[in-house]
Amino acid sequence: MKITLGPAGPSQSFARLVESLSGEDLSKCYQCGNCTGGCPVSFAMDIAPSQVIRMVQLGQEETVLRSNAIWRCVSCLQCYSRCPKCVDLSRIMESLRRLSLRRGHEPVTVYALPDEFIRRSPQMALVAGFRKLVP
Amino acid sequence: MARIGVFVCQCGNNIAAEVRTAEVAEKLKDVPGVVHAEDARFYCSNPGQEQIRKMIKEHNLDGLIVSACSPHMHEKTFRKAAETAGLNPFRVEIANIREHCSWVHHDPTKDLGTEKAGDIARMMVERVKRDRPLSKIKIPVTKRALVIGGGVAGIQAALDIADGGREVVLVEREPSIGGHMAQLSETFPTMDCSQCILTPKMVEAYQHPNIRLVTYAEVEKVDGYIGNFTVTIRKKAKSIVEENCTECGECIDKCPIKATSQFEMGMTKRKAMYIPFPQAVPGVPVIDRNACPKYVKDMSKCGLCAKVCGPQCIDFDQQDTFETVNVGAIVVATGYDVMPAENFPEFSGGKSKDVITGLHFERLASASGPTGGEIKRPSDGKVPETVVFIECSGSRDERRGVSYCSAICCMYSAKHAMLYKHKAHHGQAYIFYMDIRCGGKRYEEFHRRAVEQEGAIYLRGRVSRVYPRDGRLVVQGADTLVGSQVEIEADMVVLATAVVPRLGSKDLAQRLGIGYDQYGFYNEYHPKLKPVETVTGGIFLSGACIGPMDVPTAVAQGSAVAAKVLGLFSNDEMAREPIVAEVNRTTCNACWDCLVACPYKAIEREAIKNRQGEVLRYVARVNEGVCMGCGVCVAACHSKTIDLKGYSDAQVYAALAAV
Amino acid sequence: MKIPYYPGCTLSTVAQDFDRSARQSIRDLGVELEELSKWNCCGTSFPLTPENVIGLAGPGNVLIQAKKAGGTVSTLCSFCYNTLRRTNNTLKSDAGRRDVLASFLETDGLGDVKVLHLLEVLRDQVGFAEVKAKVVRPLKGLKVAAYYGCMLLRPADAAIDHPESPKIFEDFLTALGATPVDWPNRGECCGSHLAMSETDLVKRLSGSILSSAQACGADLLTTSCPLCWHNLVKSQEAILRDEGKETVLPVIYFTQILGLALGEGPEALGIADGVMGAGSVLKAKGLWPAAVPAGGKA
């Protein structure tokens, strides 16, 4: 992997867009990795939570929006509750999910959900899931 | 009629780029009272000063305006130059046409800059016309110093002042001097034994003919001003007649009561009759009244210590006593604390005995500590096979701690990893860090030694949580270099917790009248150029009460502060600037708003008496030794009774009227 | 004492036991849960991005109903609690979003509702001492793992207690005579809505919560979240099926435990008999009433 920055590289517009959607200031992050350390699902993410922020800062739009990390984030807020810089990563993840959904990505196919799940699971699981995973 | 000279400086191109200085000088000649005006390239240069002196004599000037840079830069220079030419230095004023004009404006025609520079100079002409000649204030100096805090910074200051031939009263809150340095095992980067290098200094302070130690005592009250402080010291009851004690230790041996040892960070017990550690100075024990049954139960119980004491110096009824000392200078060296592990519930701090702070680890590694220098974990005394060190616990952490870097943790954690490896050869040390900040002399080399020779594994990331599992501690963090979560099963976890001001630092600052930051660290007068002074004259700072610092820096500050104190003590009287407030006694109506407003306690009540000595009324009076010339009283005064010398209302209004 | 009550969707359908056991046991304590006359779904998830104002409309409307009912609302479900509390906090502190929502919902005065979890009602309004005094069947010897999950603890300004060292749930269990278990994973995530898309992940997350509680000696685990309940129970079923484990940790709602201690019968509370329900454990501890008269107390 190689990242090109400067005039030949990506502009800062992606980072600015994520900042405006999430309301979070990305420059506060000093990459301590506390979010990665505490995240219950970071073991199953292709990009660690702290790396998601870094990649947004460096304009790596495609990599971030195609990652499974943004979908596996469950908004449990462990990252935010222990972030020494009070950066709410859950909001950044949410804004990335919304950007990805707007671009047509479909992480779950609603009509393919198992019948059993739709009938037996608490509807809060459906509502929450639809809110996060469906455009 | 005034005879004023105006000197307009070009400051190379700094002023000349925006101001036509010759034109300013020419126009100023039209102002009534100005008898000479000129411009030049650099008045602060030697030839420039000589020119000013020459003109003073040639035109018999009685007032001077130098239109140049900020008075912070060269006011002193020009006042001195004028003084050597026979002019009162307080009839010299600076018109700041650089910071206030040329540097902050841009007009290619130079018209605006020239006009403003002229305005500023004209204002100062009107001021200087009303400047009274002033002379420096002389204050007598008591050549004795008070040092508050007997850690290494305070000891060093006391020793250097005492070696300079002046008396020192060294007040320490604990029963012994030594401070946190006495608790340390070895010191980075040289790895010499902390007690071995500290105790000689402690003994030297104890034996020094010019130093008087007052231990187990606190500063209760501070009155007075630079050169003339009156300090009340509360001497807590030791329950021992100190003068008679031979320090034989018999009472300690016989004392049957055990209490938690603060010196050993609660990891072992000491007696209720105790000295904090074997090399304590002085070696006089004290009774811990929170533990001794004579105090916590009823007076008849126990008393074994009194029975065995040969010189009969145990006094259970002893009360706190107060002593007043007169000193000319005060050195504040109250040191620091570390955040307790209990502040970190997510790290199981306070819940697991094996989650400890760096200071705990110092005691575990110390030959005189609770384990005799073997690294054994507090819960069960086992030698830990895996130890995880967590840097920045509470430091650089806006959520749970403080935003600053605690400065010493990178080095001492590397030291801890080394000590652990030396003492437990098969052990593995892991250190979670964010950045390695080892900027001191031979510090980086020391850190690399921990990695390259002692095999410490550094993990770049923070830890999110530590929790117990099957008698061990699971450390869950991240290594951001790999970009992965890291989990380590450890036997012991050492938190490099944030360095914070000593408990009660803000209270003491208020008693002393010195400034402190949001955390309670004391403010220097200037962080670079006056690093051991405070804004309050005669009160100085040394060591970690200013901010986190290592031993070498604290010692250097102790010596620096001693030089300042000895300088102050080098004359019988000290001179200071006469820019102070003055009260018109005939118009003062004694409302005391000034007294309430004054931040320096410089306003006193003065009795006006008749010839029979009867008090007719009271008026405010300014203590010129204490007044800092801030002008708050002037603003507060309803009857316009108070004026600031050199900045009187008449001067200010006249200056404003000139534009 | 009467307290306005918002049950939410799940408690009205698949988690009726939770709702019923709460109403019954709180009545035993002299408190009446008064269901809001009109309510809708809270939306489950608090909308995290500030531009998503429309996501505040659902919970905002519930808060309007709560305001009509006196300005306080209690709830049981952790998600409802979290969403309502955060919405209220947001509407209180963010004038911009409050104004947009106010014009949309044609109302004003948003952001000043007191959102309470039933555990808070028990602690602050009834008082745990009073609860203890009303206990007729002390849960002696019953070791219970209090599972907070995410929604009761995070973020800090919507938490029912200190996010890193909460004790409200443990104090509640102590009042009932039970022994709260000291276990590390009480605030970890069960997998939440990933139940829809990533069941293997949920199984792993929920599994580590269950095994942590078991390792620390828990006889059963209690929760206040129907989604946690679902994930923990379904994951446990899968683990038992796939991995052949035999030890079971029953998962029940805290209101069911409360009702049991207050003398209600297991049937009325919806506590299932058998291994997966708490029946076997309670029987082993002598806390399963011998015979339960229909509709009455044991």
CSV table of N, CA and C in Angstrom, one decimal, chain A residues 30-34 36-39 42-43 48 51 80-86, chain B residues 346 396-400 434 460-465 476-478 480 483-485:
chain,number,residue,atom,x,y,z
A,30,TYR,N,-5.2,12.0,18.7
A,30,TYR,CA,-3.7,11.8,18.7
A,30,TYR,C,-3.3,10.4,18.6
A,31,GLN,N,-4.2,9.6,18.0
A,31,GLN,CA,-3.9,8.2,17.7
A,31,GLN,C,-3.3,7.4,18.8
A,32,CYS,N,-4.0,7.5,20.0
A,32,CYS,CA,-3.5,6.7,21.1
A,32,CYS,C,-3.9,5.3,21.1
A,33,GLY,N,-5.0,5.0,20.3
A,33,GLY,CA,-5.5,3.6,20.1
A,33,GLY,C,-6.4,3.1,21.2
A,34,ASN,N,-6.8,4.0,22.1
A,34,ASN,CA,-7.7,3.6,23.2
A,34,ASN,C,-9.0,3.0,22.6
A,36,THR,N,-9.4,1.4,19.7
A,36,THR,CA,-9.1,0.1,19.2
A,36,THR,C,-8.9,-0.9,20.4
A,37,GLY,N,-8.3,-0.5,21.4
A,37,GLY,CA,-8.1,-1.3,22.6
A,37,GLY,C,-9.4,-1.7,23.3
A,38,GLY,N,-10.3,-0.8,23.3
A,38,GLY,CA,-11.5,-1.1,24.1
A,38,GLY,C,-12.7,-1.6,23.2
A,39,CYS,N,-12.6,-1.5,21.9
A,39,CYS,CA,-13.7,-1.9,21.0
A,39,CYS,C,-14.0,-3.4,21.1
A,42,SER,N,-13.3,-4.8,17.5
A,42,SER,CA,-12.2,-4.4,16.7
A,42,SER,C,-11.4,-5.6,16.2
A,43,PHE,N,-11.5,-6.8,16.9
A,43,PHE,CA,-10.8,-8.0,16.5
A,43,PHE,C,-11.3,-8.5,15.1
A,48,ALA,N,-8.7,-1.1,12.0
A,48,ALA,CA,-8.9,-0.8,13.4
A,48,ALA,C,-9.6,0.5,13.5
A,51,GLN,N,-7.5,3.5,13.2
A,51,GLN,CA,-7.0,3.6,11.8
A,51,GLN,C,-8.1,4.3,10.9
A,80,TYR,N,-15.9,6.2,22.8
A,80,TYR,CA,-16.1,7.6,23.2
A,80,TYR,C,-16.0,7.7,24.8
A,81,SER,N,-16.5,6.7,25.5
A,81,SER,CA,-16.5,6.8,27.0
A,81,SER,C,-15.1,6.8,27.5
A,82,ARG,N,-14.1,6.3,26.8
A,82,ARG,CA,-12.8,6.2,27.3
A,82,ARG,C,-11.8,7.1,26.5
A,83,CYS,N,-12.3,7.8,25.5
A,83,CYS,CA,-11.3,8.6,24.7
A,83,CYS,C,-10.8,9.7,25.5
A,84,PRO,N,-9.4,9.8,25.7
A,84,PRO,CA,-8.9,10.8,26.5
A,84,PRO,C,-9.0,12.2,25.8
A,85,LYS,N,-9.3,12.3,24.6
A,85,LYS,CA,-9.5,13.5,23.9
A,85,LYS,C,-11.0,13.8,23.6
A,86,CYS,N,-11.9,13.0,24.2
A,86,CYS,CA,-13.3,13.2,24.1
A,86,CYS,C,-13.8,13.2,22.6
B,346,GLU,N,-11.4,1.7,35.5
B,346,GLU,CA,-11.4,0.9,34.3
B,346,GLU,C,-10.1,0.0,34.2
B,396,ARG,N,-2.2,13.7,29.8
B,396,ARG,CA,-2.6,13.9,28.4
B,396,ARG,C,-4.0,13.3,28.2
B,397,ASP,N,-4.8,13.4,29.3
B,397,ASP,CA,-6.2,12.8,29.3
B,397,ASP,C,-7.2,13.8,29.8
B,398,GLU,N,-7.9,14.4,28.8
B,398,GLU,CA,-8.8,15.5,29.2
B,398,GLU,C,-10.0,14.9,29.9
B,399,ARG,N,-10.3,13.6,29.7
B,399,ARG,CA,-11.5,13.1,30.2
B,399,ARG,C,-11.4,12.7,31.7
B,400,ARG,N,-10.3,12.0,32.0
B,400,ARG,CA,-10.2,11.5,33.4
B,400,ARG,C,-9.1,12.1,34.2
B,434,MET,N,2.5,6.3,24.4
B,434,MET,CA,1.9,7.0,23.3
B,434,MET,C,3.1,7.7,22.5
B,460,ARG,N,3.0,0.6,21.2
B,460,ARG,CA,2.6,1.9,21.0
B,460,ARG,C,1.0,2.0,21.0
B,461,GLY,N,0.5,2.4,22.1
B,461,GLY,CA,-0.9,2.5,22.2
B,461,GLY,C,-1.4,2.7,23.7
B,462,ARG,N,-2.6,3.0,23.9
B,462,ARG,CA,-3.2,3.1,25.2
B,462,ARG,C,-3.9,1.8,25.6
B,463,VAL,N,-4.1,1.7,26.9
B,463,VAL,CA,-4.8,0.6,27.4
B,463,VAL,C,-6.3,1.0,27.6
B,464,SER,N,-7.2,0.2,27.3
B,464,SER,CA,-8.6,0.6,27.5
B,464,SER,C,-9.1,0.1,28.8
B,465,ARG,N,-8.8,-1.2,29.1
B,465,ARG,CA,-9.2,-1.7,30.5
B,465,ARG,C,-8.3,-2.8,31.0
B,476,GLN,N,-6.1,-5.1,28.3
B,476,GLN,CA,-6.7,-5.0,27.0
B,476,GLN,C,-6.4,-3.6,26.4
B,477,GLY,N,-5.5,-3.6,25.4
B,477,GLY,CA,-5.1,-2.3,24.8
B,477,GLY,C,-4.9,-2.4,23.4
B,478,ALA,N,-4.1,-1.6,22.8
B,478,ALA,CA,-3.9,-1.6,21.4
B,478,ALA,C,-2.4,-1.3,21.0
B,480,THR,N,-0.9,0.5,18.0
B,480,THR,CA,-1.4,1.2,16.8
B,480,THR,C,-0.4,1.0,15.6
B,483,GLY,N,-1.8,-1.8,14.3
B,483,GLY,CA,-3.2,-1.5,14.1
B,483,GLY,C,-4.1,-2.6,14.6
B,484,SER,N,-3.8,-3.1,15.8
B,484,SER,CA,-4.6,-4.2,16.3
B,484,SER,C,-4.7,-4.1,17.8
B,485,GLN,N,-5.8,-4.8,18.3
B,485,GLN,CA,-6.0,-4.9,19.7
B,485,GLN,C,-4.9,-5.8,20.3
